[in-house]
Coordinates of C-alpha atoms and ligand atoms in Angstrom, one line a residue:
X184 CA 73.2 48.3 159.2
X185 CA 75.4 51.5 159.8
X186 CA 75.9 53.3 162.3
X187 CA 75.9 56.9 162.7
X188 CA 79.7 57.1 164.2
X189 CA 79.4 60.9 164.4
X190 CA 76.9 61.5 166.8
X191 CA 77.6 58.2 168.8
X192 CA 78.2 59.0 172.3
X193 CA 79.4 56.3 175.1
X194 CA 76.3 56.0 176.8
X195 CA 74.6 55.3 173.5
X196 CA 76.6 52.5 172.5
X197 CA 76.3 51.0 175.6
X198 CA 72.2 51.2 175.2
X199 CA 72.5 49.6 172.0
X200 CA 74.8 46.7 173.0
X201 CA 72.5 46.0 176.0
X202 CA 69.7 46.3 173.8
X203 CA 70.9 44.0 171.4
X204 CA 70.6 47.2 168.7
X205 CA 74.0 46.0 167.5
X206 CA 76.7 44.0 168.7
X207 CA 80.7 45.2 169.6
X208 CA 81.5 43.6 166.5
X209 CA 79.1 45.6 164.4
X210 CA 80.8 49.0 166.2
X211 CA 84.6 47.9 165.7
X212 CA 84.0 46.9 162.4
X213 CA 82.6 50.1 161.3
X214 CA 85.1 51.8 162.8
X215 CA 88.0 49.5 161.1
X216 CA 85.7 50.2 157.7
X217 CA 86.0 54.2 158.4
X218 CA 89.7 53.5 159.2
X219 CA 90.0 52.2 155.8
X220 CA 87.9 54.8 154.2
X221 CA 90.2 57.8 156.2
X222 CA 93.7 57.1 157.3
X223 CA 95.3 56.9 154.1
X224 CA 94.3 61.0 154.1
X225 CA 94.7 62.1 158.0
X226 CA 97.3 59.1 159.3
X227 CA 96.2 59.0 162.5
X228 CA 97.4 55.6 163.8
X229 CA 100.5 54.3 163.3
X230 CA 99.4 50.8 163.6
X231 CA 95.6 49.4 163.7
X232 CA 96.1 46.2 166.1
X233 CA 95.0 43.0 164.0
X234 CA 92.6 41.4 166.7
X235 CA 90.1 44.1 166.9
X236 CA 87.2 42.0 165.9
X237 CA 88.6 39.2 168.3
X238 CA 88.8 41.8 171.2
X239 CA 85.1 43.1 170.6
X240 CA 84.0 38.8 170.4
X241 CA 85.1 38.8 174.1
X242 CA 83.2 42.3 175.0
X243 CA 80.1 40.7 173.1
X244 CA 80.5 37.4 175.5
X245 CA 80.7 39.7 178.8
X246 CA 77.7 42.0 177.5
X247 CA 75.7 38.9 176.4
X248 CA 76.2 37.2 180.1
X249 CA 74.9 40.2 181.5
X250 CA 78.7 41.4 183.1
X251 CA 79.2 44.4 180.9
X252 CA 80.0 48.0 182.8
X253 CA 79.7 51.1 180.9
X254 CA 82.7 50.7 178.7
X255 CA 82.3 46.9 177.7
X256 CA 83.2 47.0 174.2
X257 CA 83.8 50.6 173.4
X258 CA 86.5 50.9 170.8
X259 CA 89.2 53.4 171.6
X260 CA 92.5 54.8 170.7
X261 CA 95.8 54.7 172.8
X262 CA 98.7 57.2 172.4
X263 CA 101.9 55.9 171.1
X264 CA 103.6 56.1 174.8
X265 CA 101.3 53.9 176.5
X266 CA 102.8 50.5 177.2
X267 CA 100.2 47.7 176.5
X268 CA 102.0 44.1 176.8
X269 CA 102.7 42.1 173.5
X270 CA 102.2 45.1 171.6
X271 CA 104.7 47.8 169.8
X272 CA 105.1 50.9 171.8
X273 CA 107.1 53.5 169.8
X274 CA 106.6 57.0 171.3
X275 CA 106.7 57.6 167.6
X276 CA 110.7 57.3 167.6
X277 CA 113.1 55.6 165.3
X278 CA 114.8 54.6 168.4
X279 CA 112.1 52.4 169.7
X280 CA 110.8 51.1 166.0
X281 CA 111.1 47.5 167.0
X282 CA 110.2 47.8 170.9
X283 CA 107.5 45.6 172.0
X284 CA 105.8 46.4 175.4
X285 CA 106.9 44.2 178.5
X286 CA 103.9 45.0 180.6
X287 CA 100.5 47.1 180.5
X288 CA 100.5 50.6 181.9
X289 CA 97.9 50.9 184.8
X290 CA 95.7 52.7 182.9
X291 CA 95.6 49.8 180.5
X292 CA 95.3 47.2 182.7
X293 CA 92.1 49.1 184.2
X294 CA 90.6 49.7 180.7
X295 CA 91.5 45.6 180.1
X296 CA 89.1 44.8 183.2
X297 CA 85.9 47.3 181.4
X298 CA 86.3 45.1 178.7
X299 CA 87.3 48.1 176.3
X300 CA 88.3 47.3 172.6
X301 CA 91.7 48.5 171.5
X302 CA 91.9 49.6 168.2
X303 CA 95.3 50.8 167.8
X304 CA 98.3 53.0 168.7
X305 CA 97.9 56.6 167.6
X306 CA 100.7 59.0 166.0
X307 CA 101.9 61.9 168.2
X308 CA 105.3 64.0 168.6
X309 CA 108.5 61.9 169.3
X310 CA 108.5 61.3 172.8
X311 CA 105.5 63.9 173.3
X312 CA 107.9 67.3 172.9
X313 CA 106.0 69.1 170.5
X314 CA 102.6 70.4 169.7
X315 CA 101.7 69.6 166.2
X316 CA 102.1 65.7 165.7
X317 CA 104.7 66.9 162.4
X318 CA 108.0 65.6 164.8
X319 CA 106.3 62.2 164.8
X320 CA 109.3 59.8 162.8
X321 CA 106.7 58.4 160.7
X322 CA 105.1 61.9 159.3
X323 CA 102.9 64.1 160.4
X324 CA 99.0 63.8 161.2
X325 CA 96.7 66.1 159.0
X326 CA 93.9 67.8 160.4
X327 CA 90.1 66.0 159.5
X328 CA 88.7 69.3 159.4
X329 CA 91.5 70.9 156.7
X330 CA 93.7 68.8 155.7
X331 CA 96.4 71.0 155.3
X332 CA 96.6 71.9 159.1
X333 CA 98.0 70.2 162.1
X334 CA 95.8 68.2 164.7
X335 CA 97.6 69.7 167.2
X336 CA 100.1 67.4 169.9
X337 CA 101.5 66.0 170.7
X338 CA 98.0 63.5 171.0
X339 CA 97.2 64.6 167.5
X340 CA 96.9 61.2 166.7
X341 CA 94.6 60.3 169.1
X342 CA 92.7 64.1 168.7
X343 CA 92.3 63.1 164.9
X344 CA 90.8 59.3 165.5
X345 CA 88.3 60.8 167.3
X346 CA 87.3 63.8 165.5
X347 CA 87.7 61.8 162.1
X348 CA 85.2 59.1 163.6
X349 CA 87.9 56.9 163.3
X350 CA 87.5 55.8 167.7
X351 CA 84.9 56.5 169.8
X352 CA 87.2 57.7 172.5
X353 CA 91.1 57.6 173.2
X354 CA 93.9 58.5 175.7
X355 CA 96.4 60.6 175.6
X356 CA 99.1 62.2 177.6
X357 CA 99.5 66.3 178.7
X358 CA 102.6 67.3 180.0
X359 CA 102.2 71.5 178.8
X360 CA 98.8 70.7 176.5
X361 CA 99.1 67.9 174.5
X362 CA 95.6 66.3 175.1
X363 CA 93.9 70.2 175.7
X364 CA 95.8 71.8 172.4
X365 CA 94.6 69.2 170.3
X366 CA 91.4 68.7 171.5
X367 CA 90.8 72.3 170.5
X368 CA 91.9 72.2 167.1
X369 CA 90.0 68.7 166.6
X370 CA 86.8 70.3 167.3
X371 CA 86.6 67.5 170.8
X372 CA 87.0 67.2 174.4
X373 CA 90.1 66.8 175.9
X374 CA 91.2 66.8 179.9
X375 CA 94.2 67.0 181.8
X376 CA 93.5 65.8 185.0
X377 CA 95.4 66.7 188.1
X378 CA 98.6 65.6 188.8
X379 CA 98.6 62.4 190.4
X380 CA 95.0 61.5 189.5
X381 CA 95.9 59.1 187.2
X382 CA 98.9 56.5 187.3
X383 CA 101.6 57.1 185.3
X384 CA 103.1 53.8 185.8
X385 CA 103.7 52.2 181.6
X386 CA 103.3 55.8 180.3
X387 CA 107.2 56.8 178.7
X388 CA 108.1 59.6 180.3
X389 CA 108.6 63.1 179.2
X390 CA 108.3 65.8 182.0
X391 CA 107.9 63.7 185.3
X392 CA 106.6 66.3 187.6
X393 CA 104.2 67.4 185.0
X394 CA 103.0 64.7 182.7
X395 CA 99.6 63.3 182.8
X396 CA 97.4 61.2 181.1
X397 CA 93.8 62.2 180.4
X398 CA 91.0 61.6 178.2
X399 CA 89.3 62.6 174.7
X400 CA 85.9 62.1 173.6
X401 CA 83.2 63.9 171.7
X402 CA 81.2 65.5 174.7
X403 CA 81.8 66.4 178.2
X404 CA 80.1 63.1 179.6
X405 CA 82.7 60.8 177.3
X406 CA 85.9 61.9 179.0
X407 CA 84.3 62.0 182.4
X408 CA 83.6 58.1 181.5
X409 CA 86.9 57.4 181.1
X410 CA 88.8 59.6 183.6
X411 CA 86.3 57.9 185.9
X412 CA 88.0 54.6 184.7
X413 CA 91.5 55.3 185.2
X414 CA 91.7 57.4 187.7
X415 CA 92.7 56.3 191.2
X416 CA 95.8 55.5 193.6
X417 CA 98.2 53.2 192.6
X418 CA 101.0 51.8 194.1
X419 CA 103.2 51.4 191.3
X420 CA 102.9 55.3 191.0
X421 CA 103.9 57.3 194.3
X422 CA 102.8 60.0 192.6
X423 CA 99.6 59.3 192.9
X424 CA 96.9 60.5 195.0
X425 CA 94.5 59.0 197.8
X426 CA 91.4 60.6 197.9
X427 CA 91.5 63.6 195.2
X428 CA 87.3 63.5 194.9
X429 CA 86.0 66.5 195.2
X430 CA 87.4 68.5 197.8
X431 CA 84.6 71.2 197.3
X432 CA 81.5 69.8 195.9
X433 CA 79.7 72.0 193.4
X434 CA 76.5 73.0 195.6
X435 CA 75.1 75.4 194.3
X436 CA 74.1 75.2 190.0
X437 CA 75.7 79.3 189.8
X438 CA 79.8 79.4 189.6
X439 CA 82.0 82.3 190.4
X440 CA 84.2 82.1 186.9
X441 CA 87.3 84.0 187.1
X442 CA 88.8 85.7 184.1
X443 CA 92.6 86.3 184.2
X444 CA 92.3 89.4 182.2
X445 CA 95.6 90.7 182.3
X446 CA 96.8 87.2 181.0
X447 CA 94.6 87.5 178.2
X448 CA 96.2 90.8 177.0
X449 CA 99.7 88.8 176.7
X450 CA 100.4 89.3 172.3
X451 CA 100.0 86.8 170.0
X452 CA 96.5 86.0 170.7
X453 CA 94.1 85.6 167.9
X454 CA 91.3 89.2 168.1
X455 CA 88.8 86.2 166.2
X456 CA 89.8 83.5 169.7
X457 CA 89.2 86.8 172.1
X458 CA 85.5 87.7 170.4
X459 CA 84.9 83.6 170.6
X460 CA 86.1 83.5 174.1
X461 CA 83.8 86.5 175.0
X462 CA 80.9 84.9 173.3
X463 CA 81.8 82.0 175.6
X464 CA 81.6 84.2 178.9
X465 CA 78.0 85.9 177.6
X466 CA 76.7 82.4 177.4
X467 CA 77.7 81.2 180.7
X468 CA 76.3 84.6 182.3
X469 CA 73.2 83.8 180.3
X470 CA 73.0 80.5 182.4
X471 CA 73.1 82.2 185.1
X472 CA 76.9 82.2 186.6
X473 CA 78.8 85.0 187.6
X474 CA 81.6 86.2 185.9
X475 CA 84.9 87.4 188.2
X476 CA 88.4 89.0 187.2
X477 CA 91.1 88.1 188.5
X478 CA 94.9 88.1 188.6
X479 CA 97.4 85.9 188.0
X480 CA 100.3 88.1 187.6
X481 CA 102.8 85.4 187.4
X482 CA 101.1 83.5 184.6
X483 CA 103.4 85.3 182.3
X484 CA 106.8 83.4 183.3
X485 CA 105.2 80.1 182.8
X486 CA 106.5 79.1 179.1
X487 CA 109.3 80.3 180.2
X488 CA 109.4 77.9 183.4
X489 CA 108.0 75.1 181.5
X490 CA 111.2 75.5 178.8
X491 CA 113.5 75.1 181.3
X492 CA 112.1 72.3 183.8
X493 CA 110.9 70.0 180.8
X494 CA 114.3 70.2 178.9
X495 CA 115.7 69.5 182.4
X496 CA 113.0 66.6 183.3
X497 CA 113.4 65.6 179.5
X498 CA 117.2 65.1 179.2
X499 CA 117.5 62.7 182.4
X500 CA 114.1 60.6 181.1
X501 CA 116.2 60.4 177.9
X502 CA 119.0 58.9 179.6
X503 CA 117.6 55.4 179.4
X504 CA 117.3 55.1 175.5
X505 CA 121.2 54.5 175.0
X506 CA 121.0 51.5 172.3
X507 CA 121.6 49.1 175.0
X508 CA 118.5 48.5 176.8
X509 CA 115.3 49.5 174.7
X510 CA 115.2 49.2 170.7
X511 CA 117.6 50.3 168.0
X512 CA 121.2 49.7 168.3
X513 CA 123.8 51.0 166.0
X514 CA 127.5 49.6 166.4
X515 CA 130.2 51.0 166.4
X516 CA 133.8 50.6 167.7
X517 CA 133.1 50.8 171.0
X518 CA 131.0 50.8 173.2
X519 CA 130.6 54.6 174.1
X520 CA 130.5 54.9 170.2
X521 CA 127.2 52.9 170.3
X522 CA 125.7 54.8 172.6
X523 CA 126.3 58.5 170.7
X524 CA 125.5 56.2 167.2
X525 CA 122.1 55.1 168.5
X526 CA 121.0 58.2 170.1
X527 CA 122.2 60.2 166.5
X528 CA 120.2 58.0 164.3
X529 CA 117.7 57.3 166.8
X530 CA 116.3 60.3 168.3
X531 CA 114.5 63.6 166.2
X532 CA 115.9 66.7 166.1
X533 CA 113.5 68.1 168.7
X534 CA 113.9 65.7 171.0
X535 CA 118.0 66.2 170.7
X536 CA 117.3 69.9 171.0
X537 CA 115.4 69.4 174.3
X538 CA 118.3 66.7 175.8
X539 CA 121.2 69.5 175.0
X540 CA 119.1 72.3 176.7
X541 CA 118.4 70.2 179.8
X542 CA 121.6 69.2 180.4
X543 CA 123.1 73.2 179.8
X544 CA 120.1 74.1 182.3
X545 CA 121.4 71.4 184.8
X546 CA 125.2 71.8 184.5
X547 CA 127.2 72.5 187.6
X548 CA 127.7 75.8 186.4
X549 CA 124.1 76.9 185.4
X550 CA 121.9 75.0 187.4
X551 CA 121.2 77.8 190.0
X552 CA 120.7 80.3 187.5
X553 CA 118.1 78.5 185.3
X554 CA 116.9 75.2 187.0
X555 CA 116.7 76.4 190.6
X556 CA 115.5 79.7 189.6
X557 CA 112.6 78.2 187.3
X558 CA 111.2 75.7 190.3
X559 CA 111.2 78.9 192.9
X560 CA 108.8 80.9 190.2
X561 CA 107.0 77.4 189.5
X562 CA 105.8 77.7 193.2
X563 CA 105.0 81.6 193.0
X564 CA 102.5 80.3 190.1
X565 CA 101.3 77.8 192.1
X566 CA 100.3 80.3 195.0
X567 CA 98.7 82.3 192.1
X568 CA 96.5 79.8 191.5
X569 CA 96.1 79.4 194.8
X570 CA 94.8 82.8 195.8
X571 CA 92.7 82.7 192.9
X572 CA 91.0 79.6 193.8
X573 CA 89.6 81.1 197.5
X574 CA 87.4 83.8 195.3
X575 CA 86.5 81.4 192.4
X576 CA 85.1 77.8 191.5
X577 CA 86.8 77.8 188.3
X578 CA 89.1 79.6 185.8
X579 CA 88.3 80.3 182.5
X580 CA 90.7 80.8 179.0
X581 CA 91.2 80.1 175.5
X582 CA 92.7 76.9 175.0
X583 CA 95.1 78.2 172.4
X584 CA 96.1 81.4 170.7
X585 CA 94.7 80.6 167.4
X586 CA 92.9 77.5 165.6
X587 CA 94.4 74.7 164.2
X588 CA 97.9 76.0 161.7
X589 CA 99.3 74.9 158.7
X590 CA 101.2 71.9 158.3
X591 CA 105.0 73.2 158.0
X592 CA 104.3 76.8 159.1
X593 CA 105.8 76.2 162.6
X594 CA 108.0 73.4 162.5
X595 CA 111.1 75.7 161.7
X596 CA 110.8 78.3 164.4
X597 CA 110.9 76.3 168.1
X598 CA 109.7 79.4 169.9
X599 CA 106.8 80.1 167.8
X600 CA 105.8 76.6 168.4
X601 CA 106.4 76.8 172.2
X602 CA 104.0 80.1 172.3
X603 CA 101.3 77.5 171.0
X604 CA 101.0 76.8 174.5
X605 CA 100.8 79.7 176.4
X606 CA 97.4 78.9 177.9
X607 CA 97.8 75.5 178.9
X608 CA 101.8 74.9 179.9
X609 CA 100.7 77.1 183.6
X610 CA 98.4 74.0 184.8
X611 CA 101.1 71.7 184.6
X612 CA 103.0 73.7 186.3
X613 CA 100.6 74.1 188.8
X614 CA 99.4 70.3 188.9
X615 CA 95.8 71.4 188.4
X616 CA 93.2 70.5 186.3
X617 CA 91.8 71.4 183.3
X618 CA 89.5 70.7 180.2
X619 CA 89.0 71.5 176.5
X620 CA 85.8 71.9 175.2
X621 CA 84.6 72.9 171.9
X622 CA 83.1 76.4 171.6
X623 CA 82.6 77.9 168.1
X624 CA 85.1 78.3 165.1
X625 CA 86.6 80.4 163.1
X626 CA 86.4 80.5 159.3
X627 CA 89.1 80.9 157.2
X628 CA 88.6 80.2 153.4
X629 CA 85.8 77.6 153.0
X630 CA 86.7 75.8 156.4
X631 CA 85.4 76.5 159.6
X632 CA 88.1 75.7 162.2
X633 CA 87.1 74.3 165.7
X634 CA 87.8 76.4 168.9
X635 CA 88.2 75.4 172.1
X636 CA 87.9 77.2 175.7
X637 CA 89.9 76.0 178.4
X638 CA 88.4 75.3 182.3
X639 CA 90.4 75.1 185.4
X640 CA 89.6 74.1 188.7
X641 CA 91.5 73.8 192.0
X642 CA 93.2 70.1 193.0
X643 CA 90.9 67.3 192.7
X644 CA 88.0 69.3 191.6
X645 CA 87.5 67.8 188.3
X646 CA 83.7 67.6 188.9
X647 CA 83.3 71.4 188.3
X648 CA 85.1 70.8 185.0
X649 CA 82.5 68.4 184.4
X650 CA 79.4 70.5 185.4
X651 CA 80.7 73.6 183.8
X652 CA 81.8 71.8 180.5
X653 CA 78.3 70.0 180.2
X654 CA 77.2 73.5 180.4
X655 CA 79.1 75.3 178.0
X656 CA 78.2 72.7 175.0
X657 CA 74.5 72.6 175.8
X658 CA 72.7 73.8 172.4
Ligands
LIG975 N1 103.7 71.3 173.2 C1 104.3 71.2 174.5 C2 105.7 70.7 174.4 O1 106.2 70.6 173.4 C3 103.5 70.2 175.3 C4 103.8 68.8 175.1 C5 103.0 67.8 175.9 O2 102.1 68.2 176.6 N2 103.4 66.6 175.9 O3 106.3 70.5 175.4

């Protein structure tokens, strides 16, 4: 029997397992058969876990006894820096080749309960600094729709199973765009949710104060399955939040949109992702929403915030993989000599780059000037948000400045990488949420290259994402 992967949503699978249509082990096995067919060319796992079929055998016993929720059996992908115990956890880094996990993160051990099927850990940017999955220490991820282009990252992994049919869903992690950015150029959904929404507790850390992990899936209703699954307080996460549902409840179906004009103005932009974006806000008007400017005159500092807090955040994080405690070791004469050894052969050249920048930015001498200075405007962008959020129900963008790029044609220049994420770096920084979803594309030679358009919404308001979203992809 086969299974059309490409159109297969959550809800449908479930139907079918329940109906006895197919069985979990029919799913995962035509995923592990597309897996076959497709990684060699797109690489997006690093490893494909060798008890698939043995996971989905349980799933079939829970859905057979009548015990299976929504996600029984649903095969999905997990990003490279989620811990789940037994099993390698790399962050796609020479330094943790050999590391095997110790524990599951909380979002694991909740997905364990559903009865989900792991199918394996996907590629992504060392440690999550980057935004093209090409500074993963195992090569790069190509792009299912071109080959030759990025998936986007640092989820590109994860971006590409999906897209490529390859999982029906998979986590990722966001810390300035790394689920959004890729969903966009993958042609799928992607969400950051807000911070403290979901646990962080087994997820490596990159930017603690900003870092997230969220959801990809193929539609709207996917993702808002599995944030609904791994959402929630935990006590292993301060961080986390009580409560975050739906401070203001989408009443009525019409939305006040706002459009940050100004912002949209900033160079570097794409004229083809403006006259998509447009085409985006006719169709929304069309439904019957109203369309609002607005300001957010501070939007413009963010990458340059976000460049010095996550160096800063990134360089302490870093601390911790010394060659002593987690993974590769490499000896030297002494002990101090292990430590610069290990971290020299085991960390990327991006990842170094952000550990010497964080620890100039949080030097005796310059901390005032760069790290002190860059959390006082990370508030003023905050109350920007803020403001904005008392006239509107949601904000509207691109998701990125341009489609999916070529593999190699940014990995040289750092700051024509870090402009990648212009439009989603300001939501971390404001700990709100926001979603990817797929609007148009743009050709260019024989390819037709997914867009995406970014929604925002106030703390804990992901529902508007959801209504909005579900809106924007209607046919
Ligand atoms: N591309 C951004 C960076 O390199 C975002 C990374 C992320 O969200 N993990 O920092």
């Amino acid at each position: 029997m086969t299974i059309d992967l490409k159109n297969l949503t959550i809800k449908k699978a479930h139907d079918s397992f329940v109906k006895g249509e197919y069985s979990a082990v029919d799913l995962a096995s035509a995923y592990l058969e597309q897996i076959k067919k497709e990684d060699k060319n797109i690489h997006s796992y690093l490893e494909v876990f060798s008890d698939v079929i043995e996971q989905a055998k349980k799933a079939d016993e829970k859905i057979k006894s009548g015990k299976a929720g929504i996600l029984t059996g649903i095969p999905i992908a997990i990003k490279d820096n989620i811990l789940i115990k037994g099993r390698k956890a790399s962050s796609a880094s020479k330094i943790l080749e050999n590391y095997t996990a110790t524990y599951d993160a909380t979002v694991i051990e909740k997905l364990k309960n559903e009865g989900v099927v792991f199918i394996g850990r996907t590629n992504m940017d060392e440690f999550a600094m980057g935004g093209s999955t090409e500074n993963s220490a195992y090569g790069p991820t190509k792009n299912p729709y071109d080959l030759e282009r990025v998936p986007g990252g640092s989820s590109g992994g994860s971006a590409a199973s999906v897209a490529g049919n390859m999982a029906l869903v998979a986590l990722g992690s966001d810390t300035g765009g790394s689920i959004r950015q890729p969903a966009s150029f993958c042609g799928i959904v992607g969400l950051k949710p807000t911070y403290g929404a979901v646990s962080r507790y087994g997820v490596m850390a990159m930017g603690s104060s900003l870092d997230q992990i969220g959801p990809f899936g193929k539609t709207v209703e996917d993702a808002e399955i599995l944030f609904d699954a791994i959402k929630g307080q935990d006590k292993m996460d301060s961080t986390t939040l009580p409560n975050l549902e739906n401070k203001k409840k989408v009443e009525s179906k019409k939305l006040a949109i706002g459009v940050p004009r100004d912002f949209l103005k900033i160079g570097g932009i794409d004229k083809d992702i403006i006259k998509n974006f447009e085409e985006s806000l006719d169709k929304l008007k069309k439904l019957g929403h109203e369309i609002v400017d607005i300001e957010l005159p501070n939007l413009k500092y963010s990458l340059a915030v976000y460049y010095v807090i996550v160096p800063a955040e990134v360089s302490s994080n870093m601390a911790r993989y010394d060659g002593m405690r987690y993974g590769k070791r490499v000896s030297g004469a002494t002990g101090i000599e292990d430590y610069f050894l290990s971290r020299q052969a085991g960390l990327g050249r991006e990842v170094k780059r952000r550990i010497i920048l964080g620890t100039y930015v949080l030097s005796s001498g310059y901390y005032d000037a760069y790290y002190n200075k860059a959390n006082i405007v990370r508030e003023i962008i905050k109350e920007d948000y803020k403001k904005a959020f008392k006239k509107v129900d949601i904000i509207i963008t691109p998701t990125t400045p341009g489609p999916a790029f070529k593999i190699g044609e940014k990995v040289d220049d750092p700051l024509q990488m870090y402009l990648e994420d212009i439009f989603t770096v300001p939501i971390n920084l404001a700990g709100v949420p926001a979603i990817s979803v797929p609007f148009g594309s743009k050709k260019v030679n024989d390819k037709a290259l997914p867009l995406g358009i970014q929604l925002i919404a106030d703390h804990g308001n992901e529902e508007v994402l959801f209504t909005l979203g579900k809106h924007l992809e209607e046919k």
